[in-house]
Amino acid sequence: MQFWQKIVKPPNCVSSWRLPVGVFVLIASLSLLAYHQTGPAIPPIFSGDFVDFSSLLFASNDSKSGSSCSCIAKEVLVDEAALFREASRVSNCAATCTVDKGKLALLFLTRGPLPMAPLWARFLEGHEGLYSIYIHPKPGYEYSQNEFQEAQPFIGRQVPSEEVGWAALSELDAERRLLARALLDPLNQRFMLVSESCIPIRSFDYTYSQLMSQELTFLNSFDEVDWWAGRGRYVPQIFLPEVTLEQWRKGAQWFTATRHDANLIVGDIKYYSNYAAYCQAVPLCYPAEHYFPTLLYIEHAEGLANETMTFVDWSQGGAHPKTFFSQDLSPGVIRFIQGLVDCPHTGRTLQHGAERPCWLIMRKVAAESLNHLLSLSPDVLGY
C-alpha cells in the first residue's frame, strides 16, 4: 500500500460514536414529532428558499489589487439576522465592481489562541491588499496586541462569535457566520476556512494562483456508502423532499469557496432548515461534513472541484486526524506532501501534474512546532 493511500482518507470514515439503528430511528422519530409541532430554531431572516440577491454598493478601494467599488455600505449590526441580510444584499456588488485581483479571505474557526499566527504572517508578508482575515474564537476570548506582536495582520480581525460545539449545528452556524462577514467586502473572491492548527505549505503567490485561476470551490463531495459515517446519517423523514438519499453527500469540513458558492451558502434557507431539524433529532449530527457538500452538489455541482486542498492524516482511525509535532515535520516529509499530484481524495489523477498539487494547507499541526517551522529554510515552505 502506498504511503498516501494509508494516511489520506475522507473525514470521519470511522466514527468513534456508535448508536444501534433501532435506537437512532426511535430518537429521530420522537424528535420529528416535536419538530413538526414547534419547527426548527431558525431566526426569521428571510422568506422563500434562497435570498434574492440584490445589489448593494459597498465602499471598497484597493490600489494594491487594482480593484475598486464605487459603493456605499449600510452599517453592519452585531445582530445575526441583520448580518445575514446585509451579507446577502452586498453579495452581488462584486458583479458591479472592477476586480482586477480579488482578495483571498482567510476564515479562522478557532477555540481561542492562534499559535500559528506568526507563520501565517510570514506567509502573507508583502501581499497586503490581496488577502483579508476573519477570526471566530469562543465567546469572550479577547486577543491582545502582545499576542499578535509578530503577526500584525491579525490585530483587530476578530468577529462577534457564539459558542461552538464539536459535530453540532453551532459548528455550521459559525462557518456561515464567517462567510457572511467576509461577503461584506466585495473584493473577497475566495473564502478559505482554516483552524488554529492549519499551516500553509506553499508560498502565497503559489496558493493565490491555484485558487484564483479557476472558478471552482475546493470541497470534496461524495456518496459515502459506509452506513455509520455516511448514508446511515440520512433521515428521510427530515430531509425529504429537499434532499434524497441519492443526493446526500459528505466531504471535508475545511474548504475554499468561490464567491458564488459562498453566496449560496449564506443565502440558503431551505437546506439549512433541514439540518437544523436533523441536529435537534440526532445528538452528534456532523452538519459541517454534510451540509456544504450536499447543498453545493444539488445547487451548483458544476462549480465543485470535488477535492479539498487541506492535507490530513487519518491513518490512526477514530474521529480526529493525527496531530503533527516538530519531529514529524522534517523538510523531507513536507516536500513529499507538497509533491503529491495523484490525489486519492478525488478518485482521479489531476490533469495538470505538478502544476496542480493536491495540497496547499496542512493540519493538524501542534502549537509546539511553531519555532521549528519558522526555522526552516524559505525554500521548504515557499516563504
Short mmCIF file of C-alpha atoms in Angstrom, two decimals:
data_model
loop_
_atom_site.label_atom_id
_atom_site.label_comp_id
_atom_site.label_asym_id
_atom_site.label_seq_id
_atom_site.Cartn_x
_atom_site.Cartn_y
_atom_site.Cartn_z
CA MET A 1 0.00 0.00 0.00
CA GLN A 2 1.28 3.45 -0.95
CA PHE A 3 2.11 5.89 1.87
CA TRP A 4 -0.59 8.34 0.76
CA GLN A 5 -3.17 5.56 0.44
CA LYS A 6 -2.60 4.73 4.09
CA ILE A 7 -2.73 8.21 5.53
CA VAL A 8 -5.32 10.02 3.43
CA LYS A 9 -8.99 9.18 3.54
CA PRO A 10 -12.23 11.13 3.76
CA PRO A 11 -13.01 12.63 7.17
CA ASN A 12 -14.52 10.52 9.92
CA CYS A 13 -14.81 7.38 7.81
CA VAL A 14 -14.80 5.50 11.08
CA SER A 15 -16.66 7.41 13.74
CA SER A 16 -15.92 6.85 17.40
CA TRP A 17 -19.64 7.32 18.16
CA ARG A 18 -21.95 4.37 17.59
CA LEU A 19 -25.70 4.01 18.08
CA PRO A 20 -27.83 0.95 17.30
CA VAL A 21 -30.02 1.52 14.27
CA GLY A 22 -33.27 0.98 16.18
CA VAL A 23 -32.33 3.50 18.84
CA PHE A 24 -31.23 6.01 16.19
CA VAL A 25 -34.55 5.74 14.34
CA LEU A 26 -36.54 5.99 17.60
CA ILE A 27 -34.71 9.16 18.66
CA ALA A 28 -35.13 10.68 15.21
CA SER A 29 -38.85 9.83 15.09
CA LEU A 30 -39.60 11.25 18.54
CA SER A 31 -37.65 14.39 17.73
CA LEU A 32 -39.51 14.74 14.45
CA LEU A 33 -42.81 14.85 16.33
CA ALA A 34 -41.54 17.74 18.42
CA TYR A 35 -40.05 19.40 15.34
CA HIS A 36 -43.33 19.40 13.43
CA GLN A 37 -45.04 20.98 16.43
CA THR A 38 -42.51 23.72 17.06
CA GLY A 39 -40.34 23.95 13.92
CA PRO A 40 -36.56 24.36 13.82
CA ALA A 41 -34.84 27.05 15.85
CA ILE A 42 -34.02 29.34 12.93
CA PRO A 43 -34.08 33.13 13.13
CA PRO A 44 -36.71 34.71 10.84
CA ILE A 45 -34.19 36.22 8.47
CA PHE A 46 -35.63 35.61 5.00
CA SER A 47 -38.65 34.19 3.23
CA GLY A 48 -38.51 31.61 0.45
CA ASP A 49 -35.83 29.03 -0.28
CA PHE A 50 -32.94 31.33 -1.15
CA VAL A 51 -32.35 35.03 -0.70
CA ASP A 52 -32.99 37.15 -3.78
CA PHE A 53 -29.55 38.77 -4.01
CA SER A 54 -29.98 42.47 -4.74
CA SER A 55 -27.04 44.72 -5.37
CA LEU A 56 -25.81 46.91 -2.53
CA LEU A 57 -22.91 49.22 -3.31
CA PHE A 58 -20.10 48.70 -0.83
CA ALA A 59 -17.28 51.20 -0.40
CA SER A 60 -14.08 49.34 -1.14
CA ASN A 61 -10.97 50.52 -2.95
CA ASP A 62 -7.61 48.80 -3.05
CA SER A 63 -4.70 50.18 -5.05
CA LYS A 64 -2.61 47.05 -4.44
CA SER A 65 -5.10 44.78 -6.20
CA GLY A 66 -6.18 47.33 -8.81
CA SER A 67 -9.78 46.79 -7.75
CA SER A 68 -12.45 49.26 -6.74
CA CYS A 69 -16.14 49.55 -5.95
CA SER A 70 -17.84 52.95 -6.08
CA CYS A 71 -20.33 51.96 -3.44
CA ILE A 72 -21.92 52.85 -0.12
CA ALA A 73 -22.44 50.18 2.53
CA LYS A 74 -25.02 50.09 5.25
CA GLU A 75 -23.90 49.72 8.83
CA VAL A 76 -23.45 46.08 9.80
CA LEU A 77 -25.08 45.25 13.11
CA VAL A 78 -23.94 42.64 15.59
CA ASP A 79 -27.42 41.14 15.34
CA GLU A 80 -27.20 37.85 13.44
CA ALA A 81 -30.28 38.41 11.31
CA ALA A 82 -29.05 41.86 10.27
CA LEU A 83 -25.64 40.42 9.40
CA PHE A 84 -27.09 37.78 7.08
CA ARG A 85 -29.44 40.27 5.45
CA GLU A 86 -26.56 42.66 4.83
CA ALA A 87 -24.25 39.92 3.53
CA SER A 88 -26.90 38.74 1.11
CA ARG A 89 -27.63 42.26 -0.14
CA VAL A 90 -23.98 43.09 -0.72
CA SER A 91 -23.18 39.78 -2.39
CA ASN A 92 -23.98 40.90 -5.93
CA CYS A 93 -21.93 44.04 -5.57
CA ALA A 94 -18.90 42.11 -6.81
CA ALA A 95 -20.59 41.82 -10.21
CA THR A 96 -20.74 45.62 -10.48
CA CYS A 97 -17.17 46.15 -9.31
CA THR A 98 -13.87 46.32 -11.11
CA VAL A 99 -12.00 43.37 -9.61
CA ASP A 100 -8.60 43.07 -11.24
CA LYS A 101 -7.17 40.96 -8.44
CA GLY A 102 -9.65 39.67 -5.91
CA LYS A 103 -8.73 39.00 -2.31
CA LEU A 104 -8.34 35.66 -0.55
CA ALA A 105 -10.41 35.72 2.65
CA LEU A 106 -8.90 33.57 5.42
CA LEU A 107 -11.61 32.41 7.83
CA PHE A 108 -10.15 31.18 11.11
CA LEU A 109 -12.51 28.99 13.15
CA THR A 110 -10.71 28.63 16.46
CA ARG A 111 -11.28 27.92 20.14
CA GLY A 112 -9.13 30.89 21.13
CA PRO A 113 -5.36 31.23 20.70
CA LEU A 114 -3.83 31.30 17.23
CA PRO A 115 -0.37 29.82 17.86
CA MET A 116 0.46 29.65 14.14
CA ALA A 117 -0.30 33.34 13.52
CA PRO A 118 3.41 34.30 13.19
CA LEU A 119 3.83 31.64 10.49
CA TRP A 120 0.75 32.87 8.65
CA ALA A 121 2.06 36.44 8.95
CA ARG A 122 5.28 35.38 7.24
CA PHE A 123 3.23 33.64 4.54
CA LEU A 124 1.21 36.85 3.96
CA GLU A 125 4.13 39.29 4.10
CA GLY A 126 4.38 41.54 1.06
CA HIS A 127 0.89 40.70 -0.21
CA GLU A 128 -1.15 43.38 1.52
CA GLY A 129 -4.34 44.12 -0.36
CA LEU A 130 -4.63 40.57 -1.69
CA TYR A 131 -5.98 38.95 1.47
CA SER A 132 -8.30 39.59 4.39
CA ILE A 133 -8.59 37.86 7.77
CA TYR A 134 -11.63 36.96 9.90
CA ILE A 135 -11.30 35.20 13.27
CA HIS A 136 -14.14 33.40 15.09
CA PRO A 137 -12.91 32.43 18.59
CA LYS A 138 -15.01 31.24 21.50
CA PRO A 139 -17.18 33.99 23.01
CA GLY A 140 -15.39 36.21 25.48
CA TYR A 141 -11.92 35.45 24.18
CA GLU A 142 -10.06 38.68 23.52
CA TYR A 143 -6.78 38.87 21.61
CA SER A 144 -4.18 41.25 22.98
CA GLN A 145 -1.72 43.18 20.84
CA ASN A 146 1.08 41.26 22.58
CA GLU A 147 -0.46 38.01 21.34
CA PHE A 148 -0.09 39.22 17.77
CA GLN A 149 3.19 41.09 18.26
CA GLU A 150 4.74 39.01 15.48
CA ALA A 151 1.52 38.74 13.49
CA GLN A 152 0.31 42.29 12.82
CA PRO A 153 -2.24 41.35 10.10
CA PHE A 154 -4.31 39.54 12.74
CA ILE A 155 -4.83 42.56 15.00
CA GLY A 156 -8.45 43.71 15.11
CA ARG A 157 -9.76 40.90 12.90
CA GLN A 158 -11.97 39.16 15.48
CA VAL A 159 -15.68 38.89 14.61
CA PRO A 160 -18.63 38.56 17.02
CA SER A 161 -18.91 34.88 17.87
CA GLU A 162 -21.07 32.24 19.54
CA GLU A 163 -20.20 29.04 21.40
CA VAL A 164 -19.26 26.18 19.07
CA GLY A 165 -19.78 22.50 19.86
CA TRP A 166 -18.00 19.72 18.01
CA ALA A 167 -20.22 17.92 15.47
CA ALA A 168 -23.10 20.25 16.42
CA LEU A 169 -25.22 22.74 14.49
CA SER A 170 -23.30 25.57 16.16
CA GLU A 171 -20.22 24.50 14.18
CA LEU A 172 -22.10 25.01 10.93
CA ASP A 173 -23.50 28.31 12.20
CA ALA A 174 -20.00 29.62 12.97
CA GLU A 175 -18.78 28.79 9.47
CA ARG A 176 -21.76 30.51 7.85
CA ARG A 177 -21.20 33.48 10.18
CA LEU A 178 -17.60 33.78 8.99
CA LEU A 179 -18.68 33.59 5.36
CA ALA A 180 -21.31 36.28 5.93
CA ARG A 181 -18.74 38.64 7.46
CA ALA A 182 -16.32 38.06 4.60
CA LEU A 183 -19.02 38.59 1.95
CA LEU A 184 -19.42 42.17 3.15
CA ASP A 185 -16.23 43.01 1.26
CA PRO A 186 -16.97 42.60 -2.48
CA LEU A 187 -13.27 42.33 -3.24
CA ASN A 188 -13.12 38.99 -1.40
CA GLN A 189 -13.32 36.39 -4.19
CA ARG A 190 -12.15 33.20 -2.46
CA PHE A 191 -13.05 32.09 1.05
CA MET A 192 -10.71 29.63 2.78
CA LEU A 193 -11.85 28.04 6.05
CA VAL A 194 -8.97 27.06 8.34
CA SER A 195 -8.40 26.22 12.01
CA GLU A 196 -5.76 27.24 14.52
CA SER A 197 -3.85 24.03 13.69
CA CYS A 198 -3.63 24.70 9.94
CA ILE A 199 -0.46 25.89 8.21
CA PRO A 200 0.19 26.89 4.58
CA ILE A 201 2.70 24.61 2.84
CA ARG A 202 3.14 26.69 -0.31
CA SER A 203 4.03 30.33 -0.95
CA PHE A 204 1.28 32.94 -1.05
CA ASP A 205 1.82 33.52 -4.78
CA TYR A 206 1.52 29.79 -5.48
CA THR A 207 -1.58 29.41 -3.29
CA TYR A 208 -3.26 32.52 -4.68
CA SER A 209 -2.62 31.48 -8.28
CA GLN A 210 -4.01 27.97 -7.77
CA LEU A 211 -7.20 29.20 -6.12
CA MET A 212 -7.89 32.20 -8.36
CA SER A 213 -7.06 30.60 -11.70
CA GLN A 214 -10.27 28.54 -11.73
CA GLU A 215 -13.84 29.37 -10.80
CA LEU A 216 -14.10 26.30 -8.57
CA THR A 217 -14.92 25.58 -4.94
CA PHE A 218 -12.36 23.20 -3.49
CA LEU A 219 -14.50 20.83 -1.47
CA ASN A 220 -14.87 17.10 -1.88
CA SER A 221 -18.47 15.95 -2.20
CA PHE A 222 -19.01 12.20 -2.39
CA ASP A 223 -21.51 9.46 -1.65
CA GLU A 224 -20.22 7.71 1.49
CA VAL A 225 -21.84 4.28 1.35
CA ASP A 226 -20.49 3.31 4.78
CA TRP A 227 -23.63 3.19 6.93
CA TRP A 228 -22.32 4.80 10.11
CA ALA A 229 -20.22 7.52 8.52
CA GLY A 230 -22.37 8.34 5.51
CA ARG A 231 -25.73 7.07 4.29
CA GLY A 232 -26.74 5.90 7.76
CA ARG A 233 -26.87 9.51 8.91
CA TYR A 234 -29.58 10.31 6.37
CA VAL A 235 -33.11 10.52 7.83
CA PRO A 236 -35.75 10.65 5.07
CA GLN A 237 -38.47 11.94 7.40
CA ILE A 238 -36.39 15.09 7.90
CA PHE A 239 -34.69 15.65 4.55
CA LEU A 240 -37.37 14.73 2.02
CA PRO A 241 -38.36 16.17 -0.35
CA GLU A 242 -35.47 18.67 -0.42
CA VAL A 243 -32.69 16.06 -0.24
CA THR A 244 -32.96 12.45 -1.42
CA LEU A 245 -30.68 9.64 -0.29
CA GLU A 246 -29.02 9.70 -3.72
CA GLN A 247 -28.22 13.40 -3.23
CA TRP A 248 -26.89 13.01 0.34
CA ARG A 249 -23.19 13.86 0.27
CA LYS A 250 -20.20 14.00 2.59
CA GLY A 251 -16.96 15.95 2.46
CA ALA A 252 -14.17 17.55 4.43
CA GLN A 253 -15.03 20.41 6.78
CA TRP A 254 -12.18 22.61 5.53
CA PHE A 255 -12.82 24.15 2.12
CA THR A 256 -12.11 27.08 -0.18
CA ALA A 257 -15.25 28.53 -1.77
CA THR A 258 -15.82 30.87 -4.68
CA ARG A 259 -17.86 34.00 -4.07
CA HIS A 260 -20.77 32.46 -5.98
CA ASP A 261 -20.87 29.43 -3.69
CA ALA A 262 -20.34 31.49 -0.55
CA ASN A 263 -23.42 33.46 -1.62
CA LEU A 264 -25.40 30.24 -2.00
CA ILE A 265 -24.41 29.08 1.47
CA VAL A 266 -25.18 32.33 3.27
CA GLY A 267 -28.42 32.85 1.35
CA ASP A 268 -29.70 29.32 1.87
CA ILE A 269 -32.80 28.73 3.95
CA LYS A 270 -34.28 25.54 2.53
CA TYR A 271 -31.44 23.12 3.26
CA TYR A 272 -30.35 24.82 6.47
CA SER A 273 -33.86 24.23 7.85
CA ASN A 274 -33.44 20.50 7.23
CA TYR A 275 -30.13 20.40 9.05
CA ALA A 276 -31.45 22.43 11.97
CA ALA A 277 -34.21 19.85 12.39
CA TYR A 278 -31.73 17.00 11.94
CA CYS A 279 -29.45 18.30 14.68
CA GLN A 280 -32.42 18.52 17.03
CA ALA A 281 -33.06 14.85 16.37
CA VAL A 282 -29.51 13.45 16.47
CA PRO A 283 -27.02 14.07 19.33
CA LEU A 284 -23.94 14.21 17.08
CA CYS A 285 -25.13 15.39 13.68
CA TYR A 286 -21.82 16.31 11.94
CA PRO A 287 -23.53 19.06 9.90
CA ALA A 288 -20.32 20.61 8.57
CA GLU A 289 -19.44 17.29 6.90
CA HIS A 290 -22.75 17.03 5.05
CA TYR A 291 -24.41 20.43 4.67
CA PHE A 292 -21.86 22.12 2.38
CA PRO A 293 -21.20 19.07 0.13
CA THR A 294 -24.93 18.32 -0.21
CA LEU A 295 -26.06 21.91 -0.80
CA LEU A 296 -23.43 22.58 -3.45
CA TYR A 297 -23.87 19.16 -5.09
CA ILE A 298 -27.56 19.89 -5.60
CA GLU A 299 -27.41 23.59 -6.45
CA HIS A 300 -24.05 24.05 -8.21
CA ALA A 301 -22.31 20.73 -8.89
CA GLU A 302 -20.51 22.12 -11.92
CA GLY A 303 -18.69 24.56 -9.63
CA LEU A 304 -17.23 21.85 -7.40
CA ALA A 305 -13.64 20.70 -7.90
CA ASN A 306 -14.55 17.66 -5.78
CA GLU A 307 -11.27 17.94 -3.95
CA THR A 308 -10.07 19.67 -0.82
CA MET A 309 -6.74 21.47 -0.58
CA THR A 310 -6.18 20.61 3.11
CA PHE A 311 -3.97 17.63 3.93
CA VAL A 312 -4.79 15.48 6.96
CA ASP A 313 -3.53 12.09 8.16
CA TRP A 314 -6.34 9.68 9.05
CA SER A 315 -4.16 6.59 9.38
CA GLN A 316 -4.75 6.34 13.14
CA GLY A 317 -8.50 5.91 12.76
CA GLY A 318 -11.10 7.47 15.02
CA ALA A 319 -12.97 10.74 14.79
CA HIS A 320 -9.90 13.00 14.73
CA PRO A 321 -6.81 13.02 12.47
CA LYS A 322 -3.20 12.70 13.56
CA THR A 323 -1.51 15.70 15.18
CA PHE A 324 1.89 16.60 13.70
CA PHE A 325 4.68 17.59 16.08
CA SER A 326 8.11 19.05 15.32
CA GLN A 327 9.71 15.63 14.85
CA ASP A 328 7.07 14.79 12.22
CA LEU A 329 7.72 17.90 10.12
CA SER A 330 11.09 17.36 8.51
CA PRO A 331 11.79 19.08 5.17
CA GLY A 332 11.56 15.66 3.52
CA VAL A 333 8.06 15.00 4.85
CA ILE A 334 6.83 18.46 3.87
CA ARG A 335 8.27 18.14 0.36
CA PHE A 336 6.70 14.70 -0.01
CA ILE A 337 3.26 16.11 0.82
CA GLN A 338 3.82 19.08 -1.48
CA GLY A 339 4.75 16.75 -4.31
CA LEU A 340 1.59 14.64 -4.27
CA VAL A 341 -0.32 15.08 -7.52
CA ASP A 342 -2.15 11.74 -7.65
CA CYS A 343 -4.85 12.75 -5.21
CA PRO A 344 -6.71 9.88 -3.53
CA HIS A 345 -9.44 12.15 -2.20
CA THR A 346 -10.64 12.92 -5.74
CA GLY A 347 -10.62 9.41 -7.11
CA ARG A 348 -8.74 10.62 -10.16
CA THR A 349 -5.37 11.96 -11.23
CA LEU A 350 -5.33 15.71 -11.64
CA GLN A 351 -4.80 16.82 -15.21
CA HIS A 352 -2.03 19.34 -14.78
CA GLY A 353 0.58 17.32 -12.92
CA ALA A 354 2.86 19.29 -10.63
CA GLU A 355 1.05 22.49 -11.61
CA ARG A 356 -2.00 21.26 -9.71
CA PRO A 357 -0.85 19.98 -6.31
CA CYS A 358 -3.17 18.06 -4.07
CA TRP A 359 -2.43 20.14 -1.01
CA LEU A 360 -1.93 23.81 -0.15
CA ILE A 361 -2.74 23.59 3.58
CA MET A 362 -1.81 21.05 6.25
CA ARG A 363 -3.44 20.14 9.57
CA LYS A 364 -3.43 19.26 12.46
CA VAL A 365 -0.11 20.86 13.40
CA ALA A 366 0.78 21.17 17.09
CA ALA A 367 1.46 24.61 18.57
CA GLU A 368 4.85 23.46 19.89
CA SER A 369 6.12 23.08 16.31
CA LEU A 370 5.95 26.83 15.55
CA ASN A 371 9.62 27.62 16.26
CA HIS A 372 10.71 24.58 14.25
CA LEU A 373 8.62 25.70 11.26
CA LEU A 374 9.90 29.27 11.50
CA SER A 375 13.46 27.94 11.46
CA LEU A 376 13.01 26.05 8.18
CA SER A 377 14.66 27.42 5.07
CA PRO A 378 12.24 29.50 2.94
CA ASP A 379 12.66 27.06 0.07
CA VAL A 380 10.89 24.34 2.11
CA LEU A 381 7.52 26.01 2.71
CA GLY A 382 7.97 28.62 0.00
CA TYR A 383 8.06 31.61 2.34
#
